[in-house]
């Protein structure tokens, strides 16, 4: 089968039956969600889920999010979900909120990396829901990229990373949010933010108290790993803007030759910038989130020595954008030794 034939448009209803058939046979289907593209397998088929880990080169201790098409389907994945958590799910689903709660025995160990909890969400993207409905069972799906790299927000980005390994890609155009879901764990009577994402902290805090950070000190969510969501080109985070950062480095004679900038609102007025991607001329944080991973990948292909990324205002979706930029700027981990 050639490359092109593995991509099917979501505009054709027949695509969903073909994709569901692939899942039933234990295969992998990449599909659009409102956040980023997911790499899906039948969540209740341990052998199929194992293929996700292999293809992504994802360490086996990094658990997956299970996607359901309804709250009814979602509830079956948990053991005695508390009413407060269900109320929050009802407020945000379908949508970019992932809830981590004690798991039901029907969920295979491989999905949760042996943890006694499972992360679940009901996506709002019509193609994602249509796929789960057609398949008739929950789908385990991490972001459809190589482990540690930037998430894929288009079908082309999925193929760049995962090429021949995925059986079928449902193409629904660019993912509308552009950053991953918010991961929230309910434990000890409190909600803990494990990863900022598409549902903002401000919005959550209008409904419930949210503690930032994992309830345990150990790393629980590799979304929490220092280095993650990273391009191959070294990336520096400029908290006070790219112009100031570059100027300071130049004065010290410490600026590499080929510098690219991931700017928030405008190209910095400073010499020596080879390439620049502007996230949002209007200063919109949702536009910045939407463009983030595509812009990062574009700069990553230019053989630059360094990408200088500007931090965006830390409110609303800006929290998720800055989180991804911070992790992209951390030195990359060569092994899993330093992950725990
Ligand atoms: O928007 C999204 O969430 C996308 C789309 C495809 O739904 N998915 C996604 O999956 O970003 P992934 O695998 O790239 O990130 C899932 C995050 C990881 O940081 C993982 O460690 C965390 O969720 N996670 C999953 N299960 C968990 C659990 N039981 N306890 C704590 N963290 C968990
Ligand atoms: Mg990911």
GROMACS .gro file of C-alpha atoms and ligand atoms in nm:
model
  374
    1UNK     CA    1   0.000   0.000   0.000
    2UNK     CA    2   0.142   0.341  -0.093
    3UNK     CA    3   0.164   0.632   0.145
    4UNK     CA    4  -0.124   0.829  -0.001
    5UNK     CA    5  -0.370   0.540   0.020
    6UNK     CA    6  -0.329   0.521   0.396
    7UNK     CA    7  -0.478   0.868   0.442
    8UNK     CA    8  -0.856   0.882   0.433
    9UNK     CA    9  -1.063   1.202   0.454
   10UNK     CA   10  -1.312   1.244   0.739
   11UNK     CA   11  -1.554   1.395   0.487
   12UNK     CA   12  -1.620   1.042   0.354
   13UNK     CA   13  -1.843   0.844   0.594
   14UNK     CA   14  -1.690   0.517   0.462
   15UNK     CA   15  -1.354   0.619   0.613
   16UNK     CA   16  -1.488   0.549   0.963
   17UNK     CA   17  -1.593   0.193   0.885
   18UNK     CA   18  -1.251   0.123   0.736
   19UNK     CA   19  -1.080   0.273   1.039
   20UNK     CA   20  -1.301   0.077   1.280
   21UNK     CA   21  -1.213  -0.242   1.092
   22UNK     CA   22  -0.841  -0.168   1.137
   23UNK     CA   23  -0.899  -0.122   1.512
   24UNK     CA   24  -1.099  -0.446   1.536
   25UNK     CA   25  -0.804  -0.632   1.381
   26UNK     CA   26  -0.567  -0.485   1.642
   27UNK     CA   27  -0.420  -0.218   1.413
   28UNK     CA   28  -0.332   0.149   1.467
   29UNK     CA   29  -0.536   0.445   1.342
   30UNK     CA   30  -0.426   0.808   1.371
   31UNK     CA   31  -0.721   1.044   1.400
   32UNK     CA   32  -0.789   1.413   1.459
   33UNK     CA   33  -0.912   1.543   1.792
   34UNK     CA   34  -0.982   1.905   1.887
   35UNK     CA   35  -0.643   1.920   2.064
   36UNK     CA   36  -0.386   1.729   1.857
   37UNK     CA   37  -0.389   1.410   1.646
   38UNK     CA   38  -0.408   1.085   1.842
   39UNK     CA   39  -0.249   0.748   1.763
   40UNK     CA   40  -0.526   0.506   1.850
   41UNK     CA   41  -0.564   0.137   1.929
   42UNK     CA   42  -0.844  -0.059   2.092
   43UNK     CA   43  -0.804   0.029   2.462
   44UNK     CA   44  -0.918  -0.314   2.576
   45UNK     CA   45  -0.675  -0.502   2.348
   46UNK     CA   46  -0.339  -0.520   2.529
   47UNK     CA   47  -0.151  -0.647   2.221
   48UNK     CA   48  -0.276  -0.360   2.005
   49UNK     CA   49  -0.190  -0.103   2.274
   50UNK     CA   50   0.163  -0.242   2.293
   51UNK     CA   51   0.207  -0.148   1.924
   52UNK     CA   52   0.150   0.218   2.015
   53UNK     CA   53   0.441   0.210   2.260
   54UNK     CA   54   0.666   0.042   2.004
   55UNK     CA   55   0.582   0.279   1.721
   56UNK     CA   56   0.618   0.595   1.930
   57UNK     CA   57   0.932   0.462   2.104
   58UNK     CA   58   0.745   0.552   2.420
   59UNK     CA   59   0.877   0.415   2.750
   60UNK     CA   60   0.639   0.158   2.897
   61UNK     CA   61   0.600   0.358   3.220
   62UNK     CA   62   0.420   0.645   3.040
   63UNK     CA   63   0.045   0.571   3.061
   64UNK     CA   64  -0.204   0.649   2.784
   65UNK     CA   65  -0.527   0.848   2.773
   66UNK     CA   66  -0.837   0.644   2.691
   67UNK     CA   67  -1.092   0.815   2.466
   68UNK     CA   68  -1.464   0.745   2.501
   69UNK     CA   69  -1.754   0.872   2.290
   70UNK     CA   70  -1.984   0.933   2.589
   71UNK     CA   71  -1.979   0.969   2.967
   72UNK     CA   72  -2.153   0.633   2.990
   73UNK     CA   73  -1.865   0.465   2.806
   74UNK     CA   74  -1.612   0.664   3.010
   75UNK     CA   75  -1.758   0.563   3.349
   76UNK     CA   76  -1.711   0.194   3.276
   77UNK     CA   77  -1.335   0.251   3.267
   78UNK     CA   78  -1.326   0.374   3.626
   79UNK     CA   79  -1.392   0.203   3.959
   80UNK     CA   80  -1.650   0.390   4.166
   81UNK     CA   81  -1.584   0.739   4.023
   82UNK     CA   82  -1.663   1.009   4.284
   83UNK     CA   83  -1.961   1.235   4.216
   84UNK     CA   84  -1.746   1.550   4.220
   85UNK     CA   85  -1.528   1.417   3.941
   86UNK     CA   86  -1.831   1.311   3.737
   87UNK     CA   87  -1.983   1.656   3.781
   88UNK     CA   88  -1.668   1.816   3.645
   89UNK     CA   89  -1.665   1.577   3.350
   90UNK     CA   90  -2.026   1.665   3.279
   91UNK     CA   91  -1.931   2.033   3.271
   92UNK     CA   92  -1.646   1.996   3.021
   93UNK     CA   93  -1.723   1.690   2.810
   94UNK     CA   94  -1.706   1.654   2.525
   95UNK     CA   95  -1.388   1.858   2.534
   96UNK     CA   96  -1.018   1.885   2.617
   97UNK     CA   97  -1.031   1.773   2.980
   98UNK     CA   98  -0.869   1.443   3.085
   99UNK     CA   99  -0.960   1.301   3.425
  100UNK     CA  100  -0.739   1.056   3.614
  101UNK     CA  101  -0.930   0.830   3.855
  102UNK     CA  102  -0.899   0.474   3.996
  103UNK     CA  103  -0.935   0.227   3.713
  104UNK     CA  104  -1.177  -0.054   3.651
  105UNK     CA  105  -1.032  -0.407   3.611
  106UNK     CA  106  -1.139  -0.410   3.243
  107UNK     CA  107  -0.854  -0.169   3.159
  108UNK     CA  108  -0.536  -0.362   3.067
  109UNK     CA  109  -0.216  -0.292   3.265
  110UNK     CA  110  -0.030  -0.183   2.954
  111UNK     CA  111  -0.265   0.117   2.909
  112UNK     CA  112  -0.198   0.255   3.258
  113UNK     CA  113   0.163   0.140   3.287
  114UNK     CA  114   0.054  -0.065   3.584
  115UNK     CA  115  -0.083   0.238   3.776
  116UNK     CA  116  -0.408   0.186   3.963
  117UNK     CA  117  -0.557   0.491   3.790
  118UNK     CA  118  -0.662   0.555   3.430
  119UNK     CA  119  -0.680   0.882   3.235
  120UNK     CA  120  -1.003   0.925   3.035
  121UNK     CA  121  -1.155   1.191   2.813
  122UNK     CA  122  -1.445   1.236   2.573
  123UNK     CA  123  -1.312   1.440   2.279
  124UNK     CA  124  -1.535   1.697   2.109
  125UNK     CA  125  -1.397   1.656   1.756
  126UNK     CA  126  -1.681   1.506   1.548
  127UNK     CA  127  -1.441   1.271   1.364
  128UNK     CA  128  -1.292   1.140   1.688
  129UNK     CA  129  -1.636   1.072   1.830
  130UNK     CA  130  -1.762   0.918   1.507
  131UNK     CA  131  -1.464   0.682   1.506
  132UNK     CA  132  -1.517   0.570   1.866
  133UNK     CA  133  -1.889   0.529   1.808
  134UNK     CA  134  -1.837   0.326   1.493
  135UNK     CA  135  -1.576   0.111   1.670
  136UNK     CA  136  -1.815   0.076   1.963
  137UNK     CA  137  -1.548   0.068   2.237
  138UNK     CA  138  -1.293   0.301   2.397
  139UNK     CA  139  -0.973   0.392   2.211
  140UNK     CA  140  -0.637   0.441   2.383
  141UNK     CA  141  -0.448   0.722   2.212
  142UNK     CA  142  -0.144   0.928   2.294
  143UNK     CA  143  -0.049   1.221   2.074
  144UNK     CA  144   0.057   1.090   1.731
  145UNK     CA  145   0.425   1.182   1.744
  146UNK     CA  146   0.754   1.020   1.842
  147UNK     CA  147   0.805   1.018   2.220
  148UNK     CA  148   0.945   1.344   2.354
  149UNK     CA  149   0.882   1.534   2.030
  150UNK     CA  150   0.627   1.799   1.945
  151UNK     CA  151   0.271   1.676   1.901
  152UNK     CA  152   0.126   1.641   1.554
  153UNK     CA  153  -0.155   1.882   1.466
  154UNK     CA  154  -0.200   1.777   1.101
  155UNK     CA  155  -0.214   1.444   0.916
  156UNK     CA  156   0.112   1.536   0.739
  157UNK     CA  157   0.289   1.584   1.073
  158UNK     CA  158   0.167   1.238   1.180
  159UNK     CA  159   0.320   1.081   0.870
  160UNK     CA  160   0.647   1.270   0.913
  161UNK     CA  161   0.697   1.113   1.255
  162UNK     CA  162   0.529   0.775   1.227
  163UNK     CA  163   0.536   0.714   0.851
  164UNK     CA  164   0.495   0.349   0.764
  165UNK     CA  165   0.405   0.229   1.112
  166UNK     CA  166   0.049   0.353   1.127
  167UNK     CA  167  -0.211   0.149   0.940
  168UNK     CA  168  -0.442   0.437   0.858
  169UNK     CA  169  -0.462   0.813   0.908
  170UNK     CA  170  -0.796   0.992   0.919
  171UNK     CA  171  -0.735   1.339   0.781
  172UNK     CA  172  -0.955   1.606   0.936
  173UNK     CA  173  -0.736   1.909   0.862
  174UNK     CA  174  -0.547   2.096   1.133
  175UNK     CA  175  -0.646   2.032   1.496
  176UNK     CA  176  -0.835   2.340   1.614
  177UNK     CA  177  -0.688   2.391   1.963
  178UNK     CA  178  -0.331   2.290   1.884
  179UNK     CA  179  -0.227   2.199   2.241
  180UNK     CA  180  -0.313   1.883   2.431
  181UNK     CA  181  -0.588   1.834   2.686
  182UNK     CA  182  -0.564   1.946   3.047
  183UNK     CA  183  -0.481   1.645   3.268
  184UNK     CA  184  -0.646   1.657   3.610
  185UNK     CA  185  -0.626   1.393   3.883
  186UNK     CA  186  -0.879   1.362   4.163
  187UNK     CA  187  -0.725   1.221   4.478
  188UNK     CA  188  -0.768   1.269   4.850
  189UNK     CA  189  -1.070   1.490   4.789
  190UNK     CA  190  -0.879   1.735   4.571
  191UNK     CA  191  -0.816   1.802   4.203
  192UNK     CA  192  -0.450   1.813   4.102
  193UNK     CA  193  -0.336   1.968   3.774
  194UNK     CA  194  -0.089   1.726   3.613
  195UNK     CA  195  -0.063   1.907   3.278
  196UNK     CA  196  -0.202   2.247   3.172
  197UNK     CA  197  -0.392   2.224   2.842
  198UNK     CA  198  -0.699   2.312   2.642
  199UNK     CA  199  -0.926   2.375   2.943
  200UNK     CA  200  -0.780   2.673   3.125
  201UNK     CA  201  -0.696   2.676   3.495
  202UNK     CA  202  -0.904   2.993   3.537
  203UNK     CA  203  -1.208   2.814   3.400
  204UNK     CA  204  -1.158   2.509   3.623
  205UNK     CA  205  -1.109   2.729   3.928
  206UNK     CA  206  -1.446   2.888   3.874
  207UNK     CA  207  -1.594   2.546   3.955
  208UNK     CA  208  -1.354   2.360   4.185
  209UNK     CA  209  -1.036   2.408   4.385
  210UNK     CA  210  -0.733   2.296   4.186
  211UNK     CA  211  -0.392   2.221   4.329
  212UNK     CA  212  -0.108   2.260   4.080
  213UNK     CA  213   0.139   1.974   4.064
  214UNK     CA  214   0.120   1.601   4.120
  215UNK     CA  215  -0.005   1.469   4.457
  216UNK     CA  216   0.308   1.253   4.480
  217UNK     CA  217   0.656   1.392   4.444
  218UNK     CA  218   0.762   1.139   4.182
  219UNK     CA  219   0.696   1.209   3.816
  220UNK     CA  220   0.364   1.068   3.722
  221UNK     CA  221   0.290   1.228   3.392
  222UNK     CA  222   0.570   1.240   3.138
  223UNK     CA  223   0.393   1.550   3.021
  224UNK     CA  224   0.558   1.663   3.347
  225UNK     CA  225   0.906   1.553   3.246
  226UNK     CA  226   1.149   1.839   3.221
  227UNK     CA  227   1.229   1.765   2.858
  228UNK     CA  228   0.930   1.693   2.638
  229UNK     CA  229   0.753   1.836   2.334
  230UNK     CA  230   1.100   1.917   2.198
  231UNK     CA  231   1.228   2.003   1.850
  232UNK     CA  232   1.566   1.861   1.746
  233UNK     CA  233   1.720   2.207   1.724
  234UNK     CA  234   1.825   2.346   2.065
  235UNK     CA  235   1.559   2.585   2.194
  236UNK     CA  236   1.603   2.869   2.442
  237UNK     CA  237   1.310   3.022   2.625
  238UNK     CA  238   1.320   3.403   2.631
  239UNK     CA  239   1.104   3.509   2.924
  240UNK     CA  240   1.141   3.881   2.846
  241UNK     CA  241   1.121   3.867   2.467
  242UNK     CA  242   1.357   3.757   2.190
  243UNK     CA  243   1.513   4.099   2.121
  244UNK     CA  244   1.641   4.134   2.479
  245UNK     CA  245   1.763   3.774   2.488
  246UNK     CA  246   1.948   3.799   2.156
  247UNK     CA  247   2.095   4.142   2.239
  248UNK     CA  248   2.233   4.016   2.568
  249UNK     CA  249   2.391   3.709   2.407
  250UNK     CA  250   2.540   3.915   2.128
  251UNK     CA  251   2.707   4.152   2.375
  252UNK     CA  252   2.867   3.852   2.541
  253UNK     CA  253   2.975   3.717   2.202
  254UNK     CA  254   2.775   3.404   2.276
  255UNK     CA  255   2.523   3.410   1.994
  256UNK     CA  256   2.539   3.120   1.746
  257UNK     CA  257   2.541   3.199   1.373
  258UNK     CA  258   2.204   3.067   1.262
  259UNK     CA  259   1.934   3.185   1.499
  260UNK     CA  260   1.562   3.145   1.443
  261UNK     CA  261   1.290   3.307   1.650
  262UNK     CA  262   0.954   3.174   1.762
  263UNK     CA  263   0.795   3.511   1.833
  264UNK     CA  264   0.466   3.581   2.005
  265UNK     CA  265   0.341   3.896   1.826
  266UNK     CA  266   0.613   4.034   1.595
  267UNK     CA  267   0.954   3.966   1.446
  268UNK     CA  268   1.210   4.116   1.685
  269UNK     CA  269   1.387   4.427   1.551
  270UNK     CA  270   1.731   4.290   1.595
  271UNK     CA  271   1.996   4.192   1.340
  272UNK     CA  272   2.113   3.837   1.289
  273UNK     CA  273   1.777   3.660   1.288
  274UNK     CA  274   1.769   3.408   1.002
  275UNK     CA  275   1.409   3.301   1.031
  276UNK     CA  276   1.108   3.396   1.235
  277UNK     CA  277   0.766   3.244   1.297
  278UNK     CA  278   0.511   3.474   1.456
  279UNK     CA  279   0.247   3.293   1.664
  280UNK     CA  280  -0.019   3.564   1.667
  281UNK     CA  281   0.008   3.920   1.533
  282UNK     CA  282  -0.314   4.000   1.716
  283UNK     CA  283  -0.168   3.872   2.044
  284UNK     CA  284  -0.434   3.600   2.071
  285UNK     CA  285  -0.336   3.313   2.298
  286UNK     CA  286  -0.570   3.070   2.124
  287UNK     CA  287  -0.411   3.153   1.788
  288UNK     CA  288  -0.068   3.109   1.949
  289UNK     CA  289  -0.169   2.765   2.082
  290UNK     CA  290  -0.312   2.669   1.743
  291UNK     CA  291   0.011   2.758   1.562
  292UNK     CA  292   0.264   2.647   1.826
  293UNK     CA  293   0.364   2.297   1.718
  294UNK     CA  294   0.346   2.368   1.345
  295UNK     CA  295   0.567   2.674   1.386
  296UNK     CA  296   0.813   2.480   1.601
  297UNK     CA  297   0.839   2.205   1.339
  298UNK     CA  298   0.883   2.458   1.058
  299UNK     CA  299   1.177   2.623   1.234
  300UNK     CA  300   1.314   2.280   1.323
  301UNK     CA  301   1.352   2.198   0.952
  302UNK     CA  302   1.567   2.504   0.875
  303UNK     CA  303   1.897   2.367   1.007
  304UNK     CA  304   1.932   2.647   1.258
  305UNK     CA  305   2.184   2.643   1.544
  306UNK     CA  306   1.928   2.773   1.790
  307UNK     CA  307   1.560   2.860   1.822
  308UNK     CA  308   1.484   3.147   2.058
  309UNK     CA  309   1.122   3.116   2.172
  310UNK     CA  310   0.936   3.399   2.340
  311UNK     CA  311   0.725   3.323   2.644
  312UNK     CA  312   0.363   3.434   2.604
  313UNK     CA  313   0.144   3.588   2.878
  314UNK     CA  314   0.087   3.322   3.146
  315UNK     CA  315  -0.293   3.323   3.152
  316UNK     CA  316  -0.562   3.124   2.975
  317UNK     CA  317  -0.412   2.900   2.707
  318UNK     CA  318  -0.083   3.082   2.760
  319UNK     CA  319  -0.016   2.854   3.057
  320UNK     CA  320  -0.018   2.549   2.829
  321UNK     CA  321   0.189   2.726   2.561
  322UNK     CA  322   0.457   2.833   2.810
  323UNK     CA  323   0.457   2.485   2.966
  324UNK     CA  324   0.532   2.328   2.627
  325UNK     CA  325   0.799   2.590   2.549
  326UNK     CA  326   0.966   2.537   2.886
  327UNK     CA  327   0.982   2.163   2.831
  328UNK     CA  328   1.104   2.209   2.473
  329UNK     CA  329   1.388   2.423   2.611
  330UNK     CA  330   1.507   2.169   2.869
  331UNK     CA  331   1.809   1.956   2.776
  332UNK     CA  332   1.687   1.635   2.611
  333UNK     CA  333   1.705   1.312   2.804
  334UNK     CA  334   1.918   1.047   2.639
  335UNK     CA  335   1.782   0.763   2.846
  336UNK     CA  336   1.500   0.700   3.086
  337UNK     CA  337   1.737   0.693   3.383
  338UNK     CA  338   1.680   1.056   3.475
  339UNK     CA  339   1.305   1.036   3.443
  340UNK     CA  340   1.228   0.913   3.791
  341LIG     O1  341  -0.514   1.616   2.400
  341LIG     C1  342  -0.467   1.509   2.438
  341LIG     O2  343  -0.467   1.475   2.557
  341LIG     C2  344  -0.409   1.416   2.332
  341LIG     C3  345  -0.522   1.370   2.241
  341LIG     C4  346  -0.478   1.267   2.142
  341LIG     O3  347  -0.630   1.326   2.318
  341LIG     N1  348  -0.341   1.307   2.393
  341LIG     C5  349  -0.224   1.320   2.459
  341LIG     O4  350  -0.174   1.200   2.505
  341LIG     O5  351  -0.167   1.426   2.474
  341LIG     P1  352  -0.025   1.184   2.556
  341LIG     O6  353  -0.007   1.040   2.575
  341LIG     O7  354   0.068   1.253   2.465
  341LIG     O8  355  -0.026   1.252   2.697
  341LIG     C6  356  -0.098   1.192   2.802
  341LIG     C7  357  -0.051   1.245   2.933
  341LIG     C8  358   0.090   1.199   2.962
  341LIG     O9  359   0.161   1.306   3.020
  341LIG     C9  360   0.065   1.084   3.060
  341LIG    O10  361   0.174   1.062   3.143
  341LIG    C10  362  -0.057   1.133   3.136
  341LIG    O11  363  -0.136   1.195   3.036
  341LIG     N2  364  -0.130   1.022   3.197
  341LIG    C11  365  -0.197   0.922   3.136
  341LIG     N3  366  -0.248   0.835   3.225
  341LIG    C12  367  -0.213   0.880   3.347
  341LIG    C13  368  -0.235   0.834   3.481
  341LIG     N4  369  -0.303   0.722   3.506
  341LIG     N5  370  -0.185   0.907   3.582
  341LIG    C14  371  -0.115   1.021   3.557
  341LIG     N6  372  -0.090   1.070   3.433
  341LIG    C15  373  -0.139   1.001   3.329
  342LIG    MG1  374   0.231   1.344   2.389
   0.00000   0.00000   0.00000
